[in-house]
mmCIF file of C-alpha atoms in Angstrom:
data_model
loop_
_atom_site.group_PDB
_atom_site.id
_atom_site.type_symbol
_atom_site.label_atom_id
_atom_site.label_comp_id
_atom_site.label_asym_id
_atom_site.label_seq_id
_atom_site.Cartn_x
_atom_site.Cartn_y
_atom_site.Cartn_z
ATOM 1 C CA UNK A 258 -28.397 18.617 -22.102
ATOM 2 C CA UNK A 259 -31.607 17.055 -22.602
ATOM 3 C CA UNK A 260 -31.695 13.255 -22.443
ATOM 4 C CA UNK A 261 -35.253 12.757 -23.949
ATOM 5 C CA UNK A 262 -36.107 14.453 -26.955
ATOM 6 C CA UNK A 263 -40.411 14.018 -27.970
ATOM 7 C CA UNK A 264 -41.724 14.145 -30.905
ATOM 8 C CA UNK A 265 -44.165 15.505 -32.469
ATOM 9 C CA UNK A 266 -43.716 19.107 -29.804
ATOM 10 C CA UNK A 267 -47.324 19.583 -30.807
ATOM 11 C CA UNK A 268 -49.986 18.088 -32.318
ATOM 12 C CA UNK A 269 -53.766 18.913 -32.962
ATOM 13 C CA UNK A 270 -56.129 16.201 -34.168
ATOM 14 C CA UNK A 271 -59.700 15.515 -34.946
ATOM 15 C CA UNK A 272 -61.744 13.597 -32.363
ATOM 16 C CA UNK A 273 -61.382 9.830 -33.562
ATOM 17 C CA UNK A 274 -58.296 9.841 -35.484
ATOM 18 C CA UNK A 275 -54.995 8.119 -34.189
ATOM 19 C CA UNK A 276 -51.674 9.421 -33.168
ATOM 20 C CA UNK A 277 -48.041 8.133 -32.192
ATOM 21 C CA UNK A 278 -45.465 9.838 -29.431
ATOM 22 C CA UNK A 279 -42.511 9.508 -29.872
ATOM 23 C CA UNK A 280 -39.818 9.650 -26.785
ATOM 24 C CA UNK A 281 -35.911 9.234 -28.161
ATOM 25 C CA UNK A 282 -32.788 9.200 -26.281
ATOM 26 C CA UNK A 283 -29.058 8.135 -26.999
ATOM 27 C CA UNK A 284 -28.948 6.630 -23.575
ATOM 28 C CA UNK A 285 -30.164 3.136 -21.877
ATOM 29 C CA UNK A 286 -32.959 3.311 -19.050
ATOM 30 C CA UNK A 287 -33.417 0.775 -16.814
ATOM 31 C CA UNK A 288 -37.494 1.492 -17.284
ATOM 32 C CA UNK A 289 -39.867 4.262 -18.422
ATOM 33 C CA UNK A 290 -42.496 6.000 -18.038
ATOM 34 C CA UNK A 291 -45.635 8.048 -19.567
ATOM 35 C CA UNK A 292 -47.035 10.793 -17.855
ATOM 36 C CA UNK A 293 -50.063 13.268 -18.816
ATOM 37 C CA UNK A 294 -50.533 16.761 -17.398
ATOM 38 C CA UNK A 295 -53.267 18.534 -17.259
ATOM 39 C CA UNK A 296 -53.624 22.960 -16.925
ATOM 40 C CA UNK A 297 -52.847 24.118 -13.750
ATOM 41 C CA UNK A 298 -52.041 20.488 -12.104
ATOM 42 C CA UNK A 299 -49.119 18.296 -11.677
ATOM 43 C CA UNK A 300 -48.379 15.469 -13.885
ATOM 44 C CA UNK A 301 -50.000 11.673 -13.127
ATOM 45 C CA UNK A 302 -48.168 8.441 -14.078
ATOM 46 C CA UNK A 303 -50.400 6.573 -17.154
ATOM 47 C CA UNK A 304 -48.002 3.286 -17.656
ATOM 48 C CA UNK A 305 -44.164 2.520 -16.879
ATOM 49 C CA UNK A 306 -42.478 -0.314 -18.842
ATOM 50 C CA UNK A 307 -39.484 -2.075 -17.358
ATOM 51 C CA UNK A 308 -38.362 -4.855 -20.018
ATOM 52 C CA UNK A 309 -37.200 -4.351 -23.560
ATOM 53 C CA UNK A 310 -39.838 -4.761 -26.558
ATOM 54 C CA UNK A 311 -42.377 -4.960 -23.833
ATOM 55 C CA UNK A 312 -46.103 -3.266 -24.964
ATOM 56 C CA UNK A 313 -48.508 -2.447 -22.594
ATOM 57 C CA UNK A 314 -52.075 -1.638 -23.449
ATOM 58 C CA UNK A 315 -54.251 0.511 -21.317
ATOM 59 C CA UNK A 316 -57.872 0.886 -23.150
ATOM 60 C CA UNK A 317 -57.130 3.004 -26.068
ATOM 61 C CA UNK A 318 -53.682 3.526 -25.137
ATOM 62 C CA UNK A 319 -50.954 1.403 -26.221
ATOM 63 C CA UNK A 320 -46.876 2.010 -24.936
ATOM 64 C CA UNK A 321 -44.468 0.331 -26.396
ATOM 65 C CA UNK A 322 -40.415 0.012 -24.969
ATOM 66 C CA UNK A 323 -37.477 -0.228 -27.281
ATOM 67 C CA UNK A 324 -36.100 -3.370 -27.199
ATOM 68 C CA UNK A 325 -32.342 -1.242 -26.475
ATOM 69 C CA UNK A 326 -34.750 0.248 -23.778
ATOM 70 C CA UNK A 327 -33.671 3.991 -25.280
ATOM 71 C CA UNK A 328 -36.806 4.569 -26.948
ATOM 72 C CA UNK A 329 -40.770 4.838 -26.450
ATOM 73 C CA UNK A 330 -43.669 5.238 -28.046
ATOM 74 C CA UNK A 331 -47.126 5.896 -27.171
ATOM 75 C CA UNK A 332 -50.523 5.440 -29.565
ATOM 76 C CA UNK A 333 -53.572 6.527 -29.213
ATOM 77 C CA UNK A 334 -56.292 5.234 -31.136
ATOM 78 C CA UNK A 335 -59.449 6.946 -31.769
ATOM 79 C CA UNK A 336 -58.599 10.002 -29.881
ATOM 80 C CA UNK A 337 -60.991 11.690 -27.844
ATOM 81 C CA UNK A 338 -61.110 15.365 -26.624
ATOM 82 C CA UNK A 339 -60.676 13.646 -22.719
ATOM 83 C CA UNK A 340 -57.179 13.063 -24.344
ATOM 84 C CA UNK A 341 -55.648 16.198 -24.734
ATOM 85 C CA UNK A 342 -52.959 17.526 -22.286
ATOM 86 C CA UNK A 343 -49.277 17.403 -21.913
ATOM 87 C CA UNK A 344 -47.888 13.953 -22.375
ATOM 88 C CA UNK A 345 -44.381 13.147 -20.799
ATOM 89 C CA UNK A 346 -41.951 10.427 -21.216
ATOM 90 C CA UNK A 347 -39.634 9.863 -17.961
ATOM 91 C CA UNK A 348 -36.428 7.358 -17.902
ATOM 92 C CA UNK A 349 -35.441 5.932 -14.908
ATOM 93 C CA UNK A 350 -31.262 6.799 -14.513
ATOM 94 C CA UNK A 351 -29.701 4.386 -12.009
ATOM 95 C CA UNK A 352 -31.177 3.927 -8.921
ATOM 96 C CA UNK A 353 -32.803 7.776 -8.596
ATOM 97 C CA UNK A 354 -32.982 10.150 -10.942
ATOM 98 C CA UNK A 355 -35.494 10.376 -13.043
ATOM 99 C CA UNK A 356 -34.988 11.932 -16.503
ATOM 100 C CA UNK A 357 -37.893 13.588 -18.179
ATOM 101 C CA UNK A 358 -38.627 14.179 -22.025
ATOM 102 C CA UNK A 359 -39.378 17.573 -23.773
ATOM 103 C CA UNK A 360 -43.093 17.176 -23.975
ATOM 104 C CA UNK A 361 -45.757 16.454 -26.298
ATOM 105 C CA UNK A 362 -48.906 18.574 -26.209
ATOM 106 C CA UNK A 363 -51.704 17.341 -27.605
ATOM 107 C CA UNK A 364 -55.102 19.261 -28.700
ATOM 108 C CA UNK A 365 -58.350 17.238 -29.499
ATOM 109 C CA UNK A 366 -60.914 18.704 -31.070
ATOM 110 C CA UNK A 367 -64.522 17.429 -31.164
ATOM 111 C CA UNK B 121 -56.677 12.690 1.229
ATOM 112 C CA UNK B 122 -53.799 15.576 0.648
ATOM 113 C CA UNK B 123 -50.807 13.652 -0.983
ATOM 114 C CA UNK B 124 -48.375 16.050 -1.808
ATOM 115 C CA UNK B 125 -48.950 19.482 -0.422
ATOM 116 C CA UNK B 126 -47.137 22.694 -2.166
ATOM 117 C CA UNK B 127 -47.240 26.484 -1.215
ATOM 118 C CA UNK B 128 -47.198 28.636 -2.135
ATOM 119 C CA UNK B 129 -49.419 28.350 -5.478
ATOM 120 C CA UNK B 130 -48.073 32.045 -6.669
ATOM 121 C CA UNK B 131 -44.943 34.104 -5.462
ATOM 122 C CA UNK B 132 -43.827 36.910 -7.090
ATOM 123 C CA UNK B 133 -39.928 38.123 -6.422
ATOM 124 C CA UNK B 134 -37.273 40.790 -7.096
ATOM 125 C CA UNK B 135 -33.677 40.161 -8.171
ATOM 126 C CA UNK B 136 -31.439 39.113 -5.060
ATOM 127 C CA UNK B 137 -34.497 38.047 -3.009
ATOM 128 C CA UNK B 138 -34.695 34.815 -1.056
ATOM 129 C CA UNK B 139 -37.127 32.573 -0.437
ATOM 130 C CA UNK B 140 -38.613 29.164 0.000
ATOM 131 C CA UNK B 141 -41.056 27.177 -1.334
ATOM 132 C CA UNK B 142 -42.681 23.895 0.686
ATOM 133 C CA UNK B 143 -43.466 20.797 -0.061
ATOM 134 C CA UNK B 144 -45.019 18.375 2.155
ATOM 135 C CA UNK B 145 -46.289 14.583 1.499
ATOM 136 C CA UNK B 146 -48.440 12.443 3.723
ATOM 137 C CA UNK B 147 -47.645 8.650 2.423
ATOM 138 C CA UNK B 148 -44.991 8.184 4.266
ATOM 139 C CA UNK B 149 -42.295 8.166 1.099
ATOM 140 C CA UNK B 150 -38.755 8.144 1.400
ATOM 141 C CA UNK B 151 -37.828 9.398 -2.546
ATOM 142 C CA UNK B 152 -38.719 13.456 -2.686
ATOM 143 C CA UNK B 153 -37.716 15.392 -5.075
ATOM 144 C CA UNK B 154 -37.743 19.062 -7.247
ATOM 145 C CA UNK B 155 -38.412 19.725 -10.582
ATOM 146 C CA UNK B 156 -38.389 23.263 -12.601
ATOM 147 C CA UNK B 157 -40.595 23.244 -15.716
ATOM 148 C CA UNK B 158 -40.452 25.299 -18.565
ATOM 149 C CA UNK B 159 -41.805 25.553 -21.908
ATOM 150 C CA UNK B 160 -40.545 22.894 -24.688
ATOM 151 C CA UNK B 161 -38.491 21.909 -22.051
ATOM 152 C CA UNK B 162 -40.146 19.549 -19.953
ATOM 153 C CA UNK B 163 -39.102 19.078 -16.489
ATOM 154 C CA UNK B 164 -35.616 19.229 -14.963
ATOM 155 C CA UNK B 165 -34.767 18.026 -12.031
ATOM 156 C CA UNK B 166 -33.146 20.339 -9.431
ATOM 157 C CA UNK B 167 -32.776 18.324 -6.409
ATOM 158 C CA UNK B 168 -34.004 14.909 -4.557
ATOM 159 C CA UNK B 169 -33.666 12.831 -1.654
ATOM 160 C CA UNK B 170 -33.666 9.114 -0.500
ATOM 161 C CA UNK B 171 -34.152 9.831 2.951
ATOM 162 C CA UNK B 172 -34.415 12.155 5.871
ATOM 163 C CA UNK B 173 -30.702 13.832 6.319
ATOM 164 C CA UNK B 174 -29.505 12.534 2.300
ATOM 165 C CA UNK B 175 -29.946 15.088 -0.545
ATOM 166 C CA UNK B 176 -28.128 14.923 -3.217
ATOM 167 C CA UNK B 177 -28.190 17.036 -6.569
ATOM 168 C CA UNK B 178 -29.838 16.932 -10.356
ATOM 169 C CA UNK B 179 -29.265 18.392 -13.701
ATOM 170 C CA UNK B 180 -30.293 21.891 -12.641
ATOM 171 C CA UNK B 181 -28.833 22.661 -9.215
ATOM 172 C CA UNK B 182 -27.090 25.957 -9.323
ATOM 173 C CA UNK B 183 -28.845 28.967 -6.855
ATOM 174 C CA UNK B 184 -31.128 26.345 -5.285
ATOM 175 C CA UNK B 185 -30.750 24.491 -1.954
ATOM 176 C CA UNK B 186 -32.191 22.094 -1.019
ATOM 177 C CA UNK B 187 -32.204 19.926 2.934
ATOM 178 C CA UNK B 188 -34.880 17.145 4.605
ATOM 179 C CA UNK B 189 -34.667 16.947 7.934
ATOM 180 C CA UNK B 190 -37.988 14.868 8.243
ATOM 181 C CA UNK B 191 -39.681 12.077 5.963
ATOM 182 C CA UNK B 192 -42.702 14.325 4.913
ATOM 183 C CA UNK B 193 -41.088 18.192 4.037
ATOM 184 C CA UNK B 194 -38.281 18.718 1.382
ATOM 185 C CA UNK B 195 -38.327 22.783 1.246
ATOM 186 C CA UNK B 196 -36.432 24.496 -2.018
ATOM 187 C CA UNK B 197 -34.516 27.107 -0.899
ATOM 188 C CA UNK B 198 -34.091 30.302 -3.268
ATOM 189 C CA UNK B 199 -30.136 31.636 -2.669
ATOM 190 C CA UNK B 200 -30.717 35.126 -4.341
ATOM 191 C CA UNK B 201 -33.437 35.099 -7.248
ATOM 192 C CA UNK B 202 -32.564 35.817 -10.579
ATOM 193 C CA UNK B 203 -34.814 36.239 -13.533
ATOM 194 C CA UNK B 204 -33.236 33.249 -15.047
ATOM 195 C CA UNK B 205 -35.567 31.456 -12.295
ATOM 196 C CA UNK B 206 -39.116 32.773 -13.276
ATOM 197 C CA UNK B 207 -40.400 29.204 -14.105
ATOM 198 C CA UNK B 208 -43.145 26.529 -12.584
ATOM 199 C CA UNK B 209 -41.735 24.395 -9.633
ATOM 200 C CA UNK B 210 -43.185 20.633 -8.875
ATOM 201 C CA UNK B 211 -42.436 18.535 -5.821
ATOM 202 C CA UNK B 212 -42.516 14.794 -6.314
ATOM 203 C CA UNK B 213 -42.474 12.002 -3.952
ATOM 204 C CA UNK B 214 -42.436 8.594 -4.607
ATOM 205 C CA UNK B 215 -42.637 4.905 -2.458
ATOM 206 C CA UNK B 216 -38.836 4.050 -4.254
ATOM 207 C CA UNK B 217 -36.527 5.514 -6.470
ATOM 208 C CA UNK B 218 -35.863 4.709 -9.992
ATOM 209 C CA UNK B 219 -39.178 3.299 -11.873
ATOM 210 C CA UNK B 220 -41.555 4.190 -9.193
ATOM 211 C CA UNK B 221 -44.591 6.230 -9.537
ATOM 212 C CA UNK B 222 -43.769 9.827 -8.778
ATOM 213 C CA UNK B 223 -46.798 11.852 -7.059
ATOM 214 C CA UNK B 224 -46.622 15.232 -7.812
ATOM 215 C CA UNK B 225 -48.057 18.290 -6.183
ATOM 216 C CA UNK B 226 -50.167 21.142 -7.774
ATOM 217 C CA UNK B 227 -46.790 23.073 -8.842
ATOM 218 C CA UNK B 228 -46.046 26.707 -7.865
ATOM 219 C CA UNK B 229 -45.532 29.277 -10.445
ATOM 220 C CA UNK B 230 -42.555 31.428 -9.194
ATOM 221 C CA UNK B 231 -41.852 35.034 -11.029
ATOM 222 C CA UNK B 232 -38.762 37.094 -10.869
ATOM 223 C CA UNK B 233 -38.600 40.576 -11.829
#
């Protein structure tokens, strides 16, 4: 059963337009995080957000917790090809386990 | 500069074979774990551990094994391959547990005929 569901599953934009991911779940985390992947590598940790309705900001990227803490979003504004990859949402289930979402793969073009 | 070390990169199997694939991390963490990824699926995690001598299991444990008899290697351990197992495999490590960063290695891409 998966915990996290993404949305959109994929999505292919022009260079300098702006996007929303969406991570969902039915279930409380205690925090959560973004992660993008890139071809052939493991994924790398962009942001993790710990208290409800908190929004962090990291240049062009802005993450946003549900203030039930079962729900994420990520923006991106003026996407730029640098952007595309796989983009994963991970919630943080008691003390270890780590729950990861479906996936959002995102395509840039210049 | 290594981080967390996987191998191998490629490994191609036949039904009922065994096998094991390494991981190995340098920074000292305590939190290790495995994760299976597949398409629109995401990752699942198969396995982790706190600590050297506690494993304990995840969402998809069934025909893996799993033991850490040291801080830096966490092996995966391949009962008898099955088809059902042809999928990418990640080993993660992390400082903590729950909400901190997980490193990841470079994944190996397992195939079972």
């Amino acid at each position: 059963t998966q915990l996290l569901e993404q949305s959109p599953q994929f999505l292919s934009i022009q260079e300098g337009e702006n996007l929303t991911v969406y991570c969902n779940s039915s279930s409380v985390f205690s925090s959560l995080q973004w992660y993008r992947q890139e071809p052939g590598e493991g994924p790398v940790l962009l942001v993790t957000v710990v208290t409800g309705g908190e929004v962090k900001k990291l240049k062009r990227l802005t993450f946003q917790f549900g203030d039930a803490r079962k729900d994420s979003s990520l923006h991106i504004t003026a996407a730029q090809t640098g952007d595309t990859g796989l983009y994963l949402c991970a919630g943080a289930q008691g003390t270890y386990k780590y729950i990861f979402g479906t996936g959002t793969r995102l395509k840039v073009l210049a | 500069n290594a981080g967390v070390t996987q191998t191998p990169k490629f490994q191609v199997l036949k039904t009922g074979q065994s096998m094991t694939l390494q991981c190995a991390q340098d920074m000292n963490h305590e939190y290790m774990s495995w994760y299976r990824q597949d398409p629109g699926m995401g990752l699942r995690l198969i396995h982790y551990s706190v600590g050297a001598g506690i494993t304990d299991q995840g969402e998809v444990p069934n025909g893996y094994n799993v033991s850490r008899s040291t801080t830096e290697d966490f092996p995966l351990r391949l009962l008898s391959a099955a088809p059902s197992q042809t999928s990418v495999y990640f080993c993660a490590s992390s400082r903590q547990g729950g909400g901190g960063e997980l490193f990841f290695g470079e994944g190996s891409r397992l195939t079972v005929l």
